[in-house]
Coordinates of C-alpha atoms in Angstrom, one line a residue:
X2 CA 134.0 77.2 59.4
X3 CA 137.6 76.1 57.8
X4 CA 138.8 75.8 54.1
X5 CA 139.6 72.4 53.1
X6 CA 143.2 72.9 54.2
X7 CA 142.1 73.3 57.5
X8 CA 142.4 77.6 58.1
X9 CA 140.1 79.8 59.0
X10 CA 137.4 80.7 56.2
X11 CA 134.7 83.4 56.2
X12 CA 132.0 82.8 58.6
X13 CA 128.3 82.5 57.4
X14 CA 127.8 86.0 56.9
X15 CA 130.5 86.4 54.4
X16 CA 132.6 88.2 57.1
X17 CA 136.1 86.9 57.9
X18 CA 137.1 86.2 61.3
X19 CA 139.2 89.0 63.1
X20 CA 137.7 91.4 60.8
X21 CA 135.7 95.0 61.9
X22 CA 132.1 94.6 62.5
X23 CA 130.0 96.8 60.3
X24 CA 128.4 99.8 61.9
X25 CA 125.0 98.7 63.2
X26 CA 123.3 102.3 62.5
X27 CA 124.3 101.6 58.4
X28 CA 122.7 98.6 58.6
X29 CA 119.1 98.5 56.8
X30 CA 116.2 96.6 58.7
X31 CA 115.5 93.4 56.8
X32 CA 113.4 93.6 53.8
X33 CA 113.1 97.5 53.9
X34 CA 115.9 98.0 51.1
X35 CA 113.7 99.1 48.3
X36 CA 115.0 100.8 45.0
X37 CA 111.0 101.7 44.2
X38 CA 108.9 103.5 46.5
X39 CA 104.9 102.9 46.5
X40 CA 104.5 106.5 44.6
X41 CA 107.3 105.3 42.0
X42 CA 105.0 103.1 39.7
X43 CA 104.7 104.7 36.0
X44 CA 103.1 103.5 33.2
X45 CA 103.8 104.5 29.5
X46 CA 100.9 107.3 29.4
X47 CA 103.3 109.0 32.4
X48 CA 106.2 108.5 30.6
X49 CA 104.4 110.3 27.1
X50 CA 103.3 112.9 29.3
X51 CA 106.6 113.9 30.7
X52 CA 108.3 113.5 27.0
X53 CA 105.4 115.6 25.7
X54 CA 106.1 118.7 28.0
X55 CA 110.0 118.5 27.4
X56 CA 108.9 118.4 23.0
X57 CA 106.4 121.4 23.8
X58 CA 109.2 123.5 25.3
X59 CA 111.6 122.6 22.5
X60 CA 108.7 123.4 19.9
X61 CA 109.3 119.8 18.6
X62 CA 105.1 119.0 19.3
X63 CA 102.5 121.2 18.6
X64 CA 100.3 122.0 22.3
X65 CA 97.1 120.8 21.0
X66 CA 98.9 117.2 19.8
X67 CA 98.6 114.3 22.1
X68 CA 100.9 113.0 24.4
X69 CA 101.5 109.5 22.5
X70 CA 103.1 111.6 19.3
X71 CA 106.2 111.4 21.3
X72 CA 106.7 108.1 19.8
X73 CA 106.7 109.4 16.0
X74 CA 108.5 112.3 17.1
X75 CA 111.5 110.5 18.7
X76 CA 111.7 107.6 16.6
X77 CA 113.8 107.3 14.1
X78 CA 114.3 105.0 11.0
X79 CA 117.7 103.5 9.7
X80 CA 118.9 103.2 6.3
X81 CA 117.6 99.5 6.2
X82 CA 114.1 101.1 7.2
X83 CA 113.9 99.6 10.5
X84 CA 111.9 102.2 13.2
X85 CA 114.0 102.6 16.3
X86 CA 111.8 104.2 19.1
X87 CA 113.3 106.1 21.8
X88 CA 112.8 103.9 24.7
X89 CA 112.7 99.7 24.9
X90 CA 109.7 97.9 26.5
X91 CA 108.5 94.5 27.3
X92 CA 106.1 94.5 24.0
X93 CA 109.2 94.7 22.1
X94 CA 109.7 91.4 22.6
X95 CA 106.6 90.3 21.1
X96 CA 107.1 88.3 17.7
X97 CA 110.6 88.1 17.5
X98 CA 111.4 85.7 14.9
X99 CA 115.0 85.0 15.8
X100 CA 117.0 83.9 18.7
X101 CA 120.6 83.2 19.8
X102 CA 123.5 85.0 21.7
X103 CA 127.4 85.5 21.3
X104 CA 129.2 82.6 23.0
X105 CA 133.2 84.0 23.3
X106 CA 134.2 83.7 26.4
X107 CA 137.0 86.1 28.3
X108 CA 139.0 88.7 26.1
X109 CA 138.9 89.1 22.5
X110 CA 141.5 88.9 20.0
X111 CA 143.6 92.5 19.8
X112 CA 144.2 92.4 16.4
X113 CA 146.5 95.1 15.2
X114 CA 146.4 96.3 11.5
X115 CA 149.5 97.1 9.9
X116 CA 149.9 98.9 6.2
X117 CA 152.9 99.2 4.3
X118 CA 155.5 98.4 1.3
X119 CA 158.6 98.3 3.6
X120 CA 159.1 94.6 5.1
X121 CA 161.4 96.5 7.4
X122 CA 159.2 98.9 8.6
X123 CA 156.2 96.7 8.9
X124 CA 158.4 94.1 11.2
X125 CA 159.5 96.4 13.6
X126 CA 155.9 97.7 14.2
X127 CA 154.6 94.3 14.1
X128 CA 157.1 93.1 17.1
X129 CA 156.3 96.5 18.8
X130 CA 152.7 95.8 18.8
X131 CA 152.7 92.7 19.6
X132 CA 155.0 93.3 22.7
X133 CA 152.7 95.8 24.0
X134 CA 149.4 94.4 24.3
X135 CA 148.3 93.4 20.2
X136 CA 147.8 89.4 20.3
X137 CA 147.8 89.0 16.9
X138 CA 148.0 91.1 13.5
X139 CA 146.4 91.8 10.5
X140 CA 148.2 92.9 7.3
X141 CA 147.6 94.7 4.6
X142 CA 150.8 94.8 2.7
X143 CA 151.7 95.3 -0.8
X144 CA 152.6 92.5 -3.4
X145 CA 156.2 93.4 -3.2
X146 CA 156.7 92.8 0.3
X147 CA 158.5 89.7 1.3
X148 CA 156.1 88.3 4.0
X149 CA 159.1 86.2 5.9
X150 CA 160.7 89.4 6.5
X151 CA 157.8 91.2 7.5
X152 CA 157.3 88.6 9.9
X153 CA 160.9 87.7 11.2
X154 CA 160.8 87.0 14.8
X155 CA 157.3 86.9 15.4
X156 CA 155.8 83.8 17.1
X157 CA 153.6 82.1 14.7
X158 CA 152.4 79.7 17.2
X159 CA 151.5 82.2 19.6
X160 CA 150.1 85.4 17.5
X161 CA 147.5 84.7 14.9
X162 CA 148.0 86.4 11.2
X163 CA 145.3 87.4 8.9
X164 CA 145.6 89.1 5.5
X165 CA 143.7 92.0 3.9
X166 CA 142.3 90.8 0.6
X167 CA 145.2 89.0 -0.5
X168 CA 145.9 87.5 -3.9
X169 CA 147.2 83.4 -4.2
X170 CA 150.5 84.3 -4.2
X171 CA 150.0 86.0 -0.3
X172 CA 147.9 83.2 0.7
X173 CA 150.8 80.8 -0.2
X174 CA 153.5 82.8 1.1
X175 CA 151.5 82.6 4.4
X176 CA 151.3 79.2 4.1
X177 CA 155.0 78.7 3.7
X178 CA 155.9 80.4 6.3
X179 CA 153.3 78.1 8.8
X180 CA 155.0 75.0 7.6
X181 CA 158.3 76.0 9.3
X182 CA 157.0 76.9 12.1
X183 CA 158.1 74.5 15.2
X184 CA 155.0 73.7 16.8
X185 CA 151.5 74.3 15.4
X186 CA 150.6 77.5 14.3
X187 CA 148.1 79.5 15.7
X188 CA 144.6 78.1 14.9
X189 CA 143.1 82.0 14.8
X190 CA 145.8 82.5 11.7
X191 CA 143.9 82.8 8.4
X192 CA 145.3 82.2 4.9
X193 CA 142.6 84.9 4.2
X194 CA 141.4 83.5 0.6
X195 CA 138.9 86.7 -0.3
X196 CA 138.1 85.6 -4.0
X197 CA 134.5 87.7 -3.7
X198 CA 135.6 90.6 -3.0
X199 CA 138.4 90.2 -5.3
X200 CA 135.9 89.3 -8.2
X201 CA 133.3 91.7 -7.2
X202 CA 135.4 95.2 -5.6
X203 CA 138.6 94.7 -7.7
X204 CA 139.1 91.4 -9.7
X205 CA 143.2 90.5 -9.1
X206 CA 144.9 88.2 -11.9
X207 CA 147.5 86.2 -10.1
X208 CA 151.1 86.0 -11.5
X209 CA 150.4 82.4 -13.2
X210 CA 147.2 84.0 -14.8
X211 CA 144.8 82.4 -12.0
X212 CA 141.5 83.8 -11.2
X213 CA 140.6 84.8 -7.6
X214 CA 138.2 81.6 -7.4
X215 CA 140.9 79.1 -9.5
X216 CA 143.2 78.9 -6.4
X217 CA 140.6 79.0 -3.6
X218 CA 139.9 75.0 -2.8
X219 CA 143.6 74.7 -2.7
X220 CA 144.0 77.4 -0.2
X221 CA 141.7 76.2 1.7
X222 CA 142.5 72.8 1.5
X223 CA 146.2 73.9 2.8
X224 CA 144.6 75.7 5.8
X225 CA 142.6 72.7 6.6
X226 CA 146.1 70.8 6.6
X227 CA 148.0 73.5 8.7
X228 CA 145.1 73.6 11.5
X229 CA 144.0 77.2 10.3
X230 CA 141.4 79.3 8.8
X231 CA 141.1 79.5 5.1
X232 CA 138.8 82.0 3.8
X233 CA 137.5 85.5 5.0
X234 CA 133.7 86.3 4.0
X235 CA 134.4 90.2 4.1
X236 CA 131.4 92.5 4.6
X237 CA 133.4 95.4 5.1
X238 CA 134.4 95.4 1.4
X239 CA 130.5 96.6 1.0
X240 CA 130.4 98.9 4.0
X241 CA 133.2 100.8 2.5
X242 CA 131.4 101.8 -0.3
X243 CA 128.3 102.5 1.6
X244 CA 126.3 99.4 2.4
X245 CA 123.8 99.4 5.6
X246 CA 123.7 96.9 8.0
X247 CA 121.3 95.0 6.7
X248 CA 122.8 94.8 3.3
X249 CA 126.3 93.7 4.5
X250 CA 124.4 91.1 6.6
X251 CA 122.7 89.9 3.5
X252 CA 126.1 90.0 1.4
X253 CA 128.0 88.2 3.9
X254 CA 125.3 85.4 4.0
X255 CA 125.4 85.4 0.3
X256 CA 129.2 85.0 0.3
X257 CA 129.3 82.4 2.7
X258 CA 126.6 80.7 1.1
X259 CA 128.8 80.8 -2.2
X260 CA 131.4 79.2 -0.4
X261 CA 130.2 76.5 1.5
X262 CA 129.0 75.2 -2.2
X263 CA 132.6 75.6 -3.5
X264 CA 133.8 73.6 -0.5
X265 CA 131.2 70.9 -0.5
X266 CA 131.6 70.4 -4.2
X267 CA 135.0 70.0 -3.8
X268 CA 134.5 67.1 -1.5
X269 CA 134.6 69.3 2.0
X270 CA 131.6 68.3 4.8
X271 CA 129.6 71.3 5.3
X272 CA 130.5 71.1 9.2
X273 CA 134.4 71.4 7.8
X274 CA 134.0 73.8 5.3
X275 CA 131.9 76.3 7.9
X276 CA 134.7 75.9 10.3
X277 CA 137.4 77.0 8.3
X278 CA 135.5 80.5 7.6
X279 CA 136.2 83.8 9.4
X280 CA 133.4 86.6 8.9
X281 CA 134.6 90.2 8.6
X282 CA 132.3 92.8 9.6
X283 CA 132.6 96.7 10.5
X284 CA 132.0 98.3 13.7
X285 CA 130.4 102.1 13.6
X286 CA 129.9 104.8 16.0
X287 CA 126.3 103.9 16.3
X288 CA 126.6 101.6 18.9
X289 CA 123.4 99.4 19.0
X290 CA 123.3 99.1 15.6
X291 CA 126.6 97.4 15.7
X292 CA 126.0 95.5 18.7
X293 CA 122.6 94.0 17.3
X294 CA 124.5 93.8 13.6
X295 CA 126.8 91.6 15.2
X296 CA 124.2 89.4 17.3
X297 CA 122.4 89.1 14.1
X298 CA 125.2 87.7 12.2
X299 CA 125.2 84.8 14.2
X300 CA 121.6 84.0 14.0
X301 CA 121.6 84.2 10.3
X302 CA 124.7 81.9 9.8
X303 CA 123.2 79.7 12.4
X304 CA 119.9 79.6 10.2
X305 CA 122.2 78.9 6.8
X306 CA 123.9 76.4 8.9
X307 CA 120.8 74.3 9.9
X308 CA 119.4 74.9 6.4
X309 CA 122.5 73.4 4.9
X310 CA 122.0 70.0 7.3
X311 CA 125.7 71.2 9.4
X312 CA 125.6 70.7 13.0
X313 CA 126.3 74.2 15.0
X314 CA 129.3 75.8 14.0
X315 CA 129.8 79.1 15.8
X316 CA 130.2 82.1 13.3
X317 CA 133.8 83.3 13.8
X318 CA 133.6 87.1 13.7
X319 CA 137.0 89.8 13.3
X320 CA 135.2 92.7 13.0
X321 CA 137.1 96.2 12.1
X322 CA 136.1 99.8 13.3
X323 CA 134.8 101.6 10.5
X324 CA 137.1 103.5 7.3
X325 CA 134.4 105.5 6.3
X326 CA 133.4 106.6 9.4
X327 CA 136.9 108.1 10.1
X328 CA 137.7 112.0 9.4
X329 CA 140.5 113.4 7.9
X330 CA 139.9 117.0 9.7
X331 CA 140.0 117.1 13.6
X332 CA 141.2 113.5 13.7
X333 CA 141.6 113.4 17.2
X334 CA 137.8 112.7 17.1
X335 CA 138.4 109.5 15.7
X336 CA 139.8 108.2 19.0
X337 CA 136.1 108.6 20.2
X338 CA 134.8 107.2 17.1
X339 CA 136.9 104.3 17.3
X340 CA 136.3 103.3 20.8
X341 CA 132.6 103.4 20.8
X342 CA 133.2 101.1 17.5
X343 CA 135.2 98.7 19.5
X344 CA 133.2 99.1 22.7
X345 CA 129.7 97.8 20.4
X346 CA 132.1 95.3 19.1
X347 CA 133.3 93.8 22.1
X348 CA 129.6 93.7 23.5
X349 CA 128.3 91.9 20.1
X350 CA 130.8 88.9 20.8
X351 CA 133.6 89.6 18.0
X352 CA 135.7 87.5 18.3
X353 CA 139.1 89.4 17.3
X354 CA 138.9 93.5 16.8
X355 CA 141.0 95.6 14.5
X356 CA 140.7 99.5 15.9
X357 CA 141.9 101.3 12.8
X358 CA 144.2 104.1 14.1
X359 CA 142.9 107.6 14.1
X360 CA 145.5 109.2 11.7
X361 CA 145.1 107.0 9.2
X362 CA 143.2 108.9 7.0
X363 CA 146.1 111.5 7.0
X364 CA 148.9 108.4 5.5
X365 CA 150.4 105.8 6.8
X366 CA 149.8 105.2 10.8
X367 CA 153.0 106.1 13.1
X368 CA 153.8 104.6 16.4
X369 CA 151.3 106.9 18.5
X370 CA 148.4 106.1 16.2
X371 CA 149.3 102.7 16.9
X372 CA 149.5 102.8 20.0
X373 CA 146.1 104.3 21.4
X374 CA 144.4 102.3 18.7
X375 CA 145.4 98.7 20.6
X376 CA 145.3 100.4 24.0
X377 CA 141.6 101.0 22.9
X378 CA 140.8 97.6 23.6
X379 CA 143.5 97.3 26.0
X380 CA 141.5 100.0 28.4
X381 CA 137.8 98.0 27.4
X382 CA 139.3 94.8 28.6
X383 CA 141.5 95.3 31.4
X384 CA 139.8 98.6 33.3
X385 CA 136.4 98.3 31.7
X386 CA 136.4 95.0 32.0
X387 CA 133.6 95.0 28.9
X388 CA 134.6 91.6 28.3
X389 CA 133.7 89.8 31.7
X390 CA 130.2 89.2 30.8
X391 CA 129.1 87.5 27.7
X392 CA 126.1 89.2 25.5
X393 CA 125.8 92.1 28.5
X394 CA 123.0 93.3 25.8
X395 CA 121.2 90.3 26.1
X396 CA 117.5 90.8 27.2
X397 CA 117.6 94.6 26.5
X398 CA 114.2 94.8 24.8
X399 CA 115.9 98.1 22.3
X400 CA 119.0 95.8 21.5
X401 CA 116.6 92.3 21.2
X402 CA 114.1 94.3 18.9
X403 CA 117.0 95.4 16.8
X404 CA 118.9 92.7 16.3
X405 CA 115.8 90.7 15.3
X406 CA 115.0 93.3 12.9
X407 CA 118.7 93.2 11.4
X408 CA 118.4 89.8 11.1
X409 CA 115.3 90.0 9.4
X410 CA 116.5 92.6 6.6
X411 CA 119.8 91.1 6.3
X412 CA 117.6 87.6 5.4
X413 CA 115.6 89.5 3.2
X414 CA 118.5 91.0 1.4
X415 CA 119.8 87.4 1.2
X416 CA 116.1 86.5 -0.3
X417 CA 117.1 89.1 -3.2
X418 CA 120.6 87.7 -4.3
X419 CA 119.8 84.3 -3.8
X420 CA 116.7 85.4 -6.3
X421 CA 118.8 86.8 -9.0
X422 CA 120.7 83.3 -8.9
X423 CA 122.9 83.7 -6.3
X424 CA 126.4 85.0 -6.0
X425 CA 127.3 86.0 -9.4
X426 CA 127.4 88.9 -11.4
X427 CA 123.8 89.7 -11.9
X428 CA 123.2 89.3 -8.2
X429 CA 126.1 91.9 -7.6
X430 CA 125.2 94.4 -9.9
X431 CA 122.0 94.4 -8.4
X432 CA 123.5 94.5 -4.6
X433 CA 125.9 97.5 -6.1
X434 CA 122.8 99.5 -7.3
X435 CA 120.8 99.0 -4.0
X436 CA 124.0 99.9 -2.2
X437 CA 124.2 103.3 -4.2
X438 CA 120.6 103.8 -3.1
X439 CA 121.5 103.8 0.7
X440 CA 124.5 105.7 0.0
X441 CA 122.5 108.4 -1.6
X442 CA 120.4 108.7 1.4
X443 CA 122.5 108.6 3.6
X444 CA 124.7 111.6 2.1
X445 CA 121.4 113.5 2.1
X446 CA 121.5 113.4 5.9
X447 CA 125.1 114.3 6.0
X448 CA 124.1 117.4 3.4
X449 CA 121.3 118.8 6.0
X450 CA 123.6 117.8 8.8
X451 CA 120.9 115.7 10.2
X452 CA 124.0 112.8 10.1
X453 CA 126.5 115.5 12.3
X454 CA 130.1 114.8 11.6
X455 CA 131.6 116.3 15.0
X456 CA 134.8 118.2 14.0
X457 CA 134.2 118.2 10.1
X458 CA 130.3 119.0 9.6
X459 CA 129.7 120.4 13.1
X460 CA 132.2 122.1 15.0
X461 CA 135.1 122.8 12.5
X462 CA 138.6 123.8 13.3
X463 CA 139.1 126.0 10.6
X464 CA 142.3 127.0 12.6
X465 CA 144.0 123.6 13.1
X466 CA 147.2 122.2 11.8
X467 CA 147.0 118.7 11.1
X468 CA 149.7 116.1 12.2
X469 CA 151.9 114.9 8.8
X470 CA 152.1 111.4 8.4
X471 CA 153.9 109.6 5.5
X472 CA 151.6 108.7 2.5
X473 CA 150.3 105.4 2.1
X474 CA 148.4 103.2 -0.6
X475 CA 144.6 104.6 -0.7
X476 CA 142.0 102.1 -0.2
X477 CA 138.6 102.2 -2.0
X478 CA 136.2 103.6 0.4
X479 CA 133.4 106.2 0.5
X480 CA 134.1 108.4 3.2
X481 CA 131.1 109.8 4.7
X482 CA 133.2 113.1 5.1
X483 CA 134.4 113.5 1.6
X484 CA 132.2 116.6 0.6
X485 CA 133.0 118.5 3.3
X486 CA 136.6 117.5 3.4
X487 CA 137.0 118.5 -0.6
X488 CA 135.7 122.4 0.5
X489 CA 138.3 122.0 3.6
X490 CA 141.2 121.1 1.3
X491 CA 140.6 124.1 -1.0
X492 CA 139.3 126.8 1.5
X493 CA 137.7 129.7 0.5
X494 CA 140.0 132.8 -0.9
X495 CA 137.6 135.3 1.0
X496 CA 135.8 135.5 4.3
X497 CA 132.3 136.3 5.1
X498 CA 131.2 139.3 6.7
X499 CA 129.0 138.3 9.8
X500 CA 127.1 141.4 10.2
X501 CA 126.1 140.8 14.1
X502 CA 123.3 142.6 15.6
X503 CA 123.0 144.1 19.0
X504 CA 124.9 143.2 21.6
X505 CA 126.7 139.5 22.0
X506 CA 123.9 137.9 24.1
X507 CA 121.1 138.7 21.4
X508 CA 123.2 138.0 18.4
X509 CA 125.4 135.0 19.9
X510 CA 123.2 132.1 19.1
X511 CA 123.2 132.5 15.2
X512 CA 126.1 133.8 14.9
X513 CA 127.9 130.8 16.2
X514 CA 125.3 128.9 13.9
X515 CA 126.1 130.3 11.0
X516 CA 130.5 130.7 11.8
X517 CA 130.2 126.7 12.2
X518 CA 128.5 126.1 9.5
X519 CA 130.6 128.2 7.5
X520 CA 133.8 127.0 8.6
X521 CA 132.4 123.0 7.5
X522 CA 133.3 124.3 3.8
X523 CA 136.4 126.0 4.3
X524 CA 135.0 129.4 5.1
X525 CA 136.2 132.1 7.5
X526 CA 133.9 134.8 9.0
X527 CA 134.8 138.5 10.1
X528 CA 132.4 139.4 12.7
X529 CA 131.4 143.0 13.2
X530 CA 131.0 141.9 17.2
X531 CA 128.6 143.8 19.5
X532 CA 126.4 146.8 17.8
X533 CA 123.9 148.8 18.4
X534 CA 122.0 149.9 15.1
X535 CA 122.7 149.7 11.2
X536 CA 125.5 152.4 11.0
X537 CA 127.6 150.7 13.5
X538 CA 127.6 147.4 11.4
X539 CA 128.5 149.1 8.4
X540 CA 131.2 151.2 10.5
X541 CA 132.6 147.4 10.8
X542 CA 132.0 146.4 7.2
X543 CA 135.0 146.1 5.1
X544 CA 134.1 145.6 1.4
X545 CA 133.3 141.9 1.5
X546 CA 131.1 140.6 -1.1
X547 CA 128.9 138.3 1.1
X548 CA 127.3 139.3 4.1
X549 CA 125.7 137.0 6.3
X550 CA 122.9 138.6 8.7
X551 CA 122.4 137.4 12.5
X552 CA 120.7 138.8 15.3
X553 CA 117.1 137.8 17.0
X554 CA 113.9 138.0 14.9
X555 CA 112.9 141.2 16.2
X556 CA 116.0 142.8 15.4
X557 CA 115.5 141.5 12.0
X558 CA 112.4 143.2 12.2
X559 CA 113.2 146.5 13.6
X560 CA 116.2 147.4 11.5
X561 CA 116.9 144.4 9.2
X562 CA 115.7 145.4 6.0
X563 CA 117.4 149.2 6.2
X564 CA 120.7 146.8 7.1
X565 CA 120.6 144.9 4.0
X566 CA 120.2 148.5 2.0
X567 CA 122.9 150.0 3.6
X568 CA 125.2 147.1 3.5
X569 CA 124.2 146.4 -0.4
X570 CA 125.1 150.3 -0.9
X571 CA 128.5 150.0 0.4
X572 CA 129.3 147.2 -2.0
X573 CA 127.9 143.8 -0.6
X574 CA 126.5 141.7 -3.6
X575 CA 125.1 138.6 -1.7
X576 CA 123.4 138.7 1.6
X577 CA 122.4 135.7 3.4
X578 CA 119.9 135.6 6.8
X579 CA 120.8 133.3 9.5
X580 CA 117.5 132.3 9.9
X581 CA 114.0 131.8 7.7
X582 CA 113.4 135.0 5.8
X583 CA 110.0 136.4 6.1
X584 CA 107.7 139.3 6.3
X585 CA 108.1 138.8 10.5
X586 CA 111.8 138.8 9.6
X587 CA 113.9 139.7 6.4
X588 CA 112.5 139.2 2.9
X589 CA 115.3 141.2 0.8
X590 CA 118.3 138.4 0.8
X591 CA 119.9 136.2 -1.6
X592 CA 120.0 133.0 0.4
X593 CA 119.6 131.8 4.2
X594 CA 120.6 129.1 6.6
X595 CA 118.8 127.6 9.1
X596 CA 118.2 124.1 10.8
X597 CA 117.9 121.6 8.5
X598 CA 119.6 123.4 5.5
X599 CA 121.1 121.3 2.7
X600 CA 124.9 122.5 4.1
X601 CA 126.4 121.1 1.0
X602 CA 124.3 123.1 -1.5
X603 CA 124.4 126.4 0.4
X604 CA 128.1 126.2 0.9
X605 CA 128.4 125.4 -2.6
X606 CA 126.5 128.7 -3.4
X607 CA 128.3 130.9 -1.0
X608 CA 131.8 129.9 -2.2
X609 CA 131.0 130.2 -5.9
X610 CA 129.9 134.1 -4.6
X611 CA 133.2 134.1 -2.9
X612 CA 135.4 132.9 -5.9

């Protein structure tokens, strides 16, 4: 064979002429390369039996319980009431009500976030980020910042710019800059009119007295003339206040519908109105729900446009990694959280992704924090090749089922909003009430650590020294870790005495559990170490008011009661048992801690005794 230029090409079996032959002994016979053997065909019952055996060993399933109960034991329920089974099955694709796939081709827009009130500092950071991998800018600036100074030297025809919840003057300032661009401004730039967020989550009136919606049509029309986007439908505003995925979807659909109504009444064809909108969603470290949420959002918006009589206008998605999930303590874990979130956003088809720097909870992110944030996308795109395949989760039984369930939940939330009269104060009040209920449910899971927060409610490090960052403007965000962080910020003045019973091998499991639990609330421990009897524990006791017994059930039953009595006689006023009190362990205790305990309530009681 020859190539079109007449040179040698590969022969029919794909090898280059002159190349080395593969060793014949490594070549399998035709038709024999099978990945599944004759005995490898398993049905659902075989999986149930294997899973049940593991659960029984872990005491999560009774010996007499049928194997089929593994589904109930392993299925979790989301905050939207959606059941997520442990594995997907072909039957999950039965009775799906929605369809559609992400259409992004190639890499997503790496949109770096810049926050500040100093135009020179913002400009320096913007140029560094654009020179080192960012492809667009997302600006969250104080109203006093001169936007032209902040964007000095930025090639606005090559780099898109979006604004975080601007007022009319900030959108107008960006429009004036775009008017001066020698060529056409980047079509992904957004004047970012966001009146719904301004009205519902923080009403801002322009300097000339106009309300958020009074300048909305004018801003969008200005964007249309410039050839850029004009408005943002911001789901992160609701997410930041504790909303579930379904609530975020329903809210964005309701706001999007309202924007279409306002713009079409002003004379925009519905297709043109839809093409000027960008949707902003939050991506969390819950990987599959995030993928499914973004896929569901496209399906829902396509249905809205279909019902509006519009041609297909793809939903443009700007995805921001979740701020509520970010922790102040052990902030390095935030790198893992944002990596998972960015991966899920990319797989879910996001057009632009903003990774929040890991150190944002500490103050204004520094150059290192911004570099790690933008490099997260670079690694996913260039090294992991996550963007090389469109919709890699498509066809997955579990993801398709979850996508459909979330779309149904989002549509139901849209229905509730429309039943309250559509976008407006009455509907917003209902949304806020439902979000508060979901936030309270999430808080219960965080309190009992069924929703663990690594480095905060699990595996905290009381000795860590946090990096220092300059202060920044605080956003209205309900951080999931806030209750624990409040206790960590005011550590207990005195430690708990950890009365470890027996050799290290015997007490280490419960001692470690108790130590981590106390540390989550800013409480240090002083441990007795390896002991042999009541006298050796009491010898290590130094008069701490709160003591915690840590040992095996056998040790508790054998000499736990004597130890409690001896410690009380020595001065202990509050005795905690690591484990569950009872006739087979110890009964004469003031408190106890075990898996499933309301950690926040428990820590509050202990800290009160220590104060």
